[in-house]
Coordinates of C-alpha atoms and ligand atoms in Angstrom, one line a residue:
M1 CA 0.0 0.0 0.0
K2 CA 1.2 3.5 -0.8
K3 CA 2.3 5.5 2.2
I4 CA 0.5 8.8 2.6
V5 CA 1.8 11.2 5.2
V6 CA -0.4 14.1 6.1
L7 CA 0.8 17.3 7.9
S8 CA -2.3 19.1 9.2
G9 CA -2.7 22.4 10.8
A10 CA -5.5 24.6 12.2
G11 CA -7.2 25.0 8.8
M12 CA -8.0 21.3 8.9
S13 CA -10.4 21.9 11.7
A14 CA -11.6 25.3 10.6
E15 CA -14.8 23.9 8.9
S16 CA -15.6 22.1 12.2
G17 CA -15.6 25.6 13.9
M18 CA -12.2 25.6 15.5
S19 CA -10.4 28.9 15.2
T20 CA -7.2 29.1 13.3
F21 CA -4.3 31.1 14.7
R22 CA -2.9 33.5 12.1
D23 CA -5.9 34.3 10.0
A24 CA -7.7 37.7 10.7
G25 CA -9.8 37.1 13.9
G26 CA -7.6 34.0 14.7
L27 CA -6.7 33.0 18.2
W28 CA -3.5 35.0 18.3
D29 CA -5.4 38.1 17.5
K30 CA -7.6 37.6 20.5
Y31 CA -5.1 36.3 23.0
P32 CA -1.5 37.4 23.3
V33 CA 0.5 34.3 22.4
E34 CA 3.2 35.1 25.0
Q35 CA 0.6 35.0 27.7
V36 CA -1.2 31.8 26.9
A37 CA 1.3 29.7 24.9
T38 CA 4.7 30.1 26.5
P39 CA 6.3 28.6 29.7
E40 CA 6.9 32.2 30.9
G41 CA 3.3 33.2 30.5
Y42 CA 2.3 30.1 32.5
R43 CA 4.7 30.9 35.3
R44 CA 3.4 34.5 35.4
N45 CA -0.3 33.7 35.4
P46 CA -1.1 30.0 35.5
E47 CA -4.8 30.7 36.2
L48 CA -5.2 32.6 33.0
V49 CA -3.5 29.8 31.0
I50 CA -5.5 27.1 32.6
R51 CA -8.7 29.0 31.9
F52 CA -7.7 29.5 28.3
Y53 CA -7.2 25.8 27.8
N54 CA -10.4 24.9 29.7
D55 CA -12.2 27.1 27.1
R56 CA -10.5 25.3 24.3
R57 CA -11.5 21.9 25.8
K58 CA -15.1 23.1 26.2
Q59 CA -15.1 23.9 22.5
L60 CA -14.0 20.4 21.7
L61 CA -17.4 19.2 23.1
E62 CA -19.2 21.5 20.7
V63 CA -17.4 20.5 17.5
K64 CA -17.5 17.5 15.2
P65 CA -15.0 16.1 12.6
N66 CA -15.7 17.6 9.2
N67 CA -15.7 15.7 5.8
G68 CA -12.0 16.4 5.4
H69 CA -11.2 14.5 8.6
K70 CA -13.6 11.7 7.6
L71 CA -12.2 11.3 4.2
L72 CA -8.6 11.0 5.6
A73 CA -9.8 8.3 7.9
E74 CA -11.6 6.5 5.1
M75 CA -8.4 6.6 3.0
E76 CA -7.0 4.0 5.4
T77 CA -8.9 1.3 3.5
S78 CA -6.7 2.0 0.3
F79 CA -3.6 3.6 1.7
N80 CA -1.2 3.4 4.6
V81 CA -2.0 6.8 6.2
T82 CA -0.1 8.6 8.9
V83 CA -1.4 11.9 10.1
I84 CA 1.1 14.3 11.7
T85 CA -0.9 17.1 13.2
Q86 CA 0.0 20.4 14.7
N87 CA -3.6 20.5 16.1
V88 CA -4.3 19.9 19.7
D89 CA -7.9 18.9 19.1
N90 CA -9.0 15.2 18.8
L91 CA -10.9 15.5 15.5
H92 CA -8.7 13.2 13.5
E93 CA -9.1 10.5 16.0
R94 CA -12.9 11.1 16.4
A95 CA -13.2 10.8 12.6
G96 CA -11.5 7.3 12.8
S97 CA -7.9 8.0 11.9
N98 CA -5.8 5.3 13.6
H99 CA -2.3 6.7 13.3
V100 CA -2.1 10.3 14.5
I101 CA 1.1 12.0 15.7
H102 CA 0.4 15.1 17.7
L103 CA 3.4 17.5 17.5
H104 CA 2.0 20.2 19.7
G105 CA 0.3 18.1 22.4
E106 CA -3.3 17.2 23.1
L107 CA -6.1 19.2 24.7
T108 CA -7.6 16.1 26.2
K109 CA -4.4 15.5 28.3
V110 CA -2.8 17.1 31.2
C111 CA 0.7 16.7 32.7
S112 CA 3.0 17.8 35.5
S113 CA 4.0 21.4 35.7
Y114 CA 7.5 20.4 37.1
D115 CA 8.2 17.8 34.5
P116 CA 5.8 18.3 31.5
G117 CA 7.6 15.8 29.2
N118 CA 7.4 12.9 31.7
E119 CA 4.9 10.4 30.3
Q120 CA 4.5 9.0 33.8
Y121 CA 2.5 12.1 34.8
V122 CA 0.5 12.5 31.6
K123 CA -3.1 11.8 32.1
E124 CA -6.1 11.6 29.7
L125 CA -9.1 13.7 30.9
K126 CA -12.6 12.4 30.7
P127 CA -15.0 15.0 29.3
E128 CA -16.4 15.6 32.8
E129 CA -12.8 16.5 33.9
Y130 CA -12.2 19.0 31.1
E131 CA -12.5 21.9 33.6
V132 CA -9.1 21.9 35.3
K133 CA -8.8 24.0 38.5
M134 CA -6.0 25.6 40.3
G135 CA -5.1 23.1 43.0
D136 CA -5.7 20.0 40.8
L137 CA -2.5 18.1 41.1
A138 CA -0.5 15.7 39.0
A139 CA 0.9 12.5 40.6
D140 CA 4.1 14.3 41.5
G141 CA 2.3 17.0 43.5
S142 CA 2.6 19.8 41.0
Q143 CA -0.3 21.7 39.5
L144 CA -1.9 19.9 36.5
R145 CA -0.8 21.7 33.4
P146 CA -2.2 21.5 29.9
F147 CA -0.3 18.8 27.8
I148 CA 0.5 21.4 25.2
V149 CA 3.9 22.2 23.6
W150 CA 4.4 25.9 24.0
F151 CA 6.6 28.2 22.1
G152 CA 10.2 27.8 23.2
E153 CA 9.6 24.2 24.3
A154 CA 11.0 21.0 22.8
V155 CA 8.8 19.1 20.3
P156 CA 9.5 15.5 21.4
Q157 CA 7.3 13.9 18.7
I158 CA 9.3 15.5 15.9
E159 CA 11.7 12.6 15.6
T160 CA 8.9 10.1 15.1
A161 CA 7.3 12.5 12.6
I162 CA 10.6 12.7 10.6
R163 CA 10.8 8.9 10.5
Y164 CA 7.4 8.6 8.9
T165 CA 8.0 11.6 6.5
E166 CA 11.2 10.0 5.3
K167 CA 9.2 7.0 4.1
A168 CA 6.3 8.9 2.4
D169 CA 5.2 8.1 -1.1
V170 CA 2.9 11.1 -1.0
F171 CA 3.1 14.0 1.4
V172 CA 0.0 16.1 1.9
I173 CA 0.0 19.5 3.7
I174 CA -3.4 20.6 4.8
G175 CA -4.5 23.9 6.5
T176 CA -1.2 25.2 7.9
S177 CA 0.5 28.5 7.2
M178 CA 3.9 26.6 7.5
N179 CA 5.2 29.3 9.9
V180 CA 6.0 27.2 12.9
Y181 CA 9.1 25.0 13.2
P182 CA 10.1 22.3 13.5
A183 CA 6.8 21.2 11.9
A184 CA 7.2 23.2 8.7
G185 CA 10.7 21.7 8.3
L186 CA 9.3 18.2 7.8
L187 CA 9.0 19.2 4.1
N188 CA 12.8 18.8 3.9
Y189 CA 12.6 15.2 4.8
V190 CA 10.1 14.2 2.1
P191 CA 11.9 11.8 -0.3
R192 CA 12.9 13.1 -3.7
N193 CA 10.6 10.8 -5.6
A194 CA 7.5 11.5 -3.4
E195 CA 4.7 13.7 -4.6
I196 CA 3.8 16.7 -2.5
Y197 CA 0.2 18.2 -2.3
L198 CA -0.9 21.3 -0.6
I199 CA -4.5 21.9 0.3
D200 CA -5.4 25.4 1.5
P201 CA -8.0 28.0 0.3
K202 CA -5.3 30.7 0.5
E203 CA -1.9 30.9 -1.1
V204 CA 0.7 29.5 1.3
Q205 CA 4.3 30.7 0.9
I206 CA 6.6 27.7 1.0
G207 CA 10.4 28.1 0.8
S208 CA 11.1 25.0 -1.1
S209 CA 12.3 24.3 -4.6
R210 CA 10.2 21.1 -4.8
T211 CA 7.2 20.8 -7.1
I212 CA 4.1 21.1 -5.1
H213 CA 0.6 20.2 -6.4
V214 CA -1.6 23.0 -5.0
I215 CA -5.3 22.3 -4.4
Q216 CA -6.6 25.7 -3.5
K217 CA -9.7 24.6 -1.6
G218 CA -10.9 24.1 1.9
A219 CA -10.1 20.9 3.7
S220 CA -13.3 18.9 2.9
E221 CA -13.4 19.7 -0.8
G222 CA -9.6 19.6 -1.0
V223 CA -9.2 16.1 0.4
A224 CA -12.0 14.9 -1.9
E225 CA -10.1 16.3 -4.9
L226 CA -6.9 14.7 -3.6
L227 CA -8.5 11.3 -3.5
S228 CA -9.7 11.6 -7.0
R229 CA -6.3 12.7 -8.2
L230 CA -4.6 9.8 -6.3
R231 CA -7.0 7.3 -7.9
E232 CA -6.3 8.6 -11.4
Ligands
LIG1 N1 -9.4 24.4 5.0 C1 -8.1 24.3 4.9 N2 -7.2 25.3 5.3 C2 -7.8 26.4 5.8 C3 -9.2 26.6 6.0 C4 -10.0 25.5 5.5 N3 -11.3 25.6 5.6 N4 -9.4 27.8 6.5 C5 -8.2 28.4 6.7 N5 -7.2 27.6 6.3 C6 -5.8 27.8 6.3 C7 -5.3 29.2 6.3 O1 -5.4 29.7 5.0 C8 -3.9 29.1 6.8 O2 -3.0 28.8 5.8 O3 -5.2 27.2 7.5 C9 -4.0 27.8 7.8 C10 -3.9 28.1 9.2 O4 -2.7 28.7 9.6 P1 -2.3 29.0 11.1 O5 -3.4 29.8 11.7 O6 -1.0 29.7 11.1 O7 -2.3 27.6 11.8 P2 -1.1 26.5 11.9 O8 -0.2 26.6 10.7 O9 -1.7 25.2 12.2 O10 -0.3 27.0 13.1 C11 0.8 26.3 13.6 O11 1.1 27.6 15.4 O12 0.5 28.9 17.3 C12 0.8 27.7 16.8 O13 0.8 25.8 18.0 C13 0.0 26.5 17.2 O14 -0.1 24.4 16.0 C14 -0.2 25.8 15.9 C15 1.0 26.3 15.0

């Protein structure tokens, strides 16, 4: 089976009603990124950060996977599909994708504030636990923190993501402005003979000399078109 590796970003979930970050009216317009998505911001005002992610989690309960997520999951019947996502939502999994690598963490999980990378203290929240409070503690006695990779933090899953990217027959970029590294750098690991597709309703600037098949559409329509092109 052909190996398809997808790199998804916020635009993948836009049609489900999740906000993107860098579009006008995106999350980073409404919330200063240095307050809610950096270790320094968390140290300064943990309450604000915990509330921000509680709100994001609440939003998870209100949204559903869109046709783009569903088509990617269905592709597993004909292709070997790996989804590398920058998204912290669980919409790929809820659509039925079986192999999802989360580069930037997961909203549904919490971890230790002292030792955020330590798997031992990572815990999956049930929906009724989505509202984390100050004073809720990890097993090491520290405040429960969102299991999110913030700016300036290491991206432990990148090595795994690189391994899959290096084996791709087809690499598909969906709904990411390709501004954030190391995620955007995965493109450099795509084998020479692999095909690269980009699905985004807007033009995305990519600093690569590679030939990129651009499907200038939203995620749902774009993935449908990708499928028909792959079947040609
Ligand atoms: N379908 C597909 N793409 C879309 C859609 C849609 N319906 N709507 C918008 N987009 C595109 C935008 O045109 C843009 O290119 O999605 C992209 C979203 O880009 P960003 O907001 O920059 O999101 P992303 O690239 O995922 O951000 C990367 O930055 O702040 C961090 O950690 C956060 O994971 C995030 C990372």
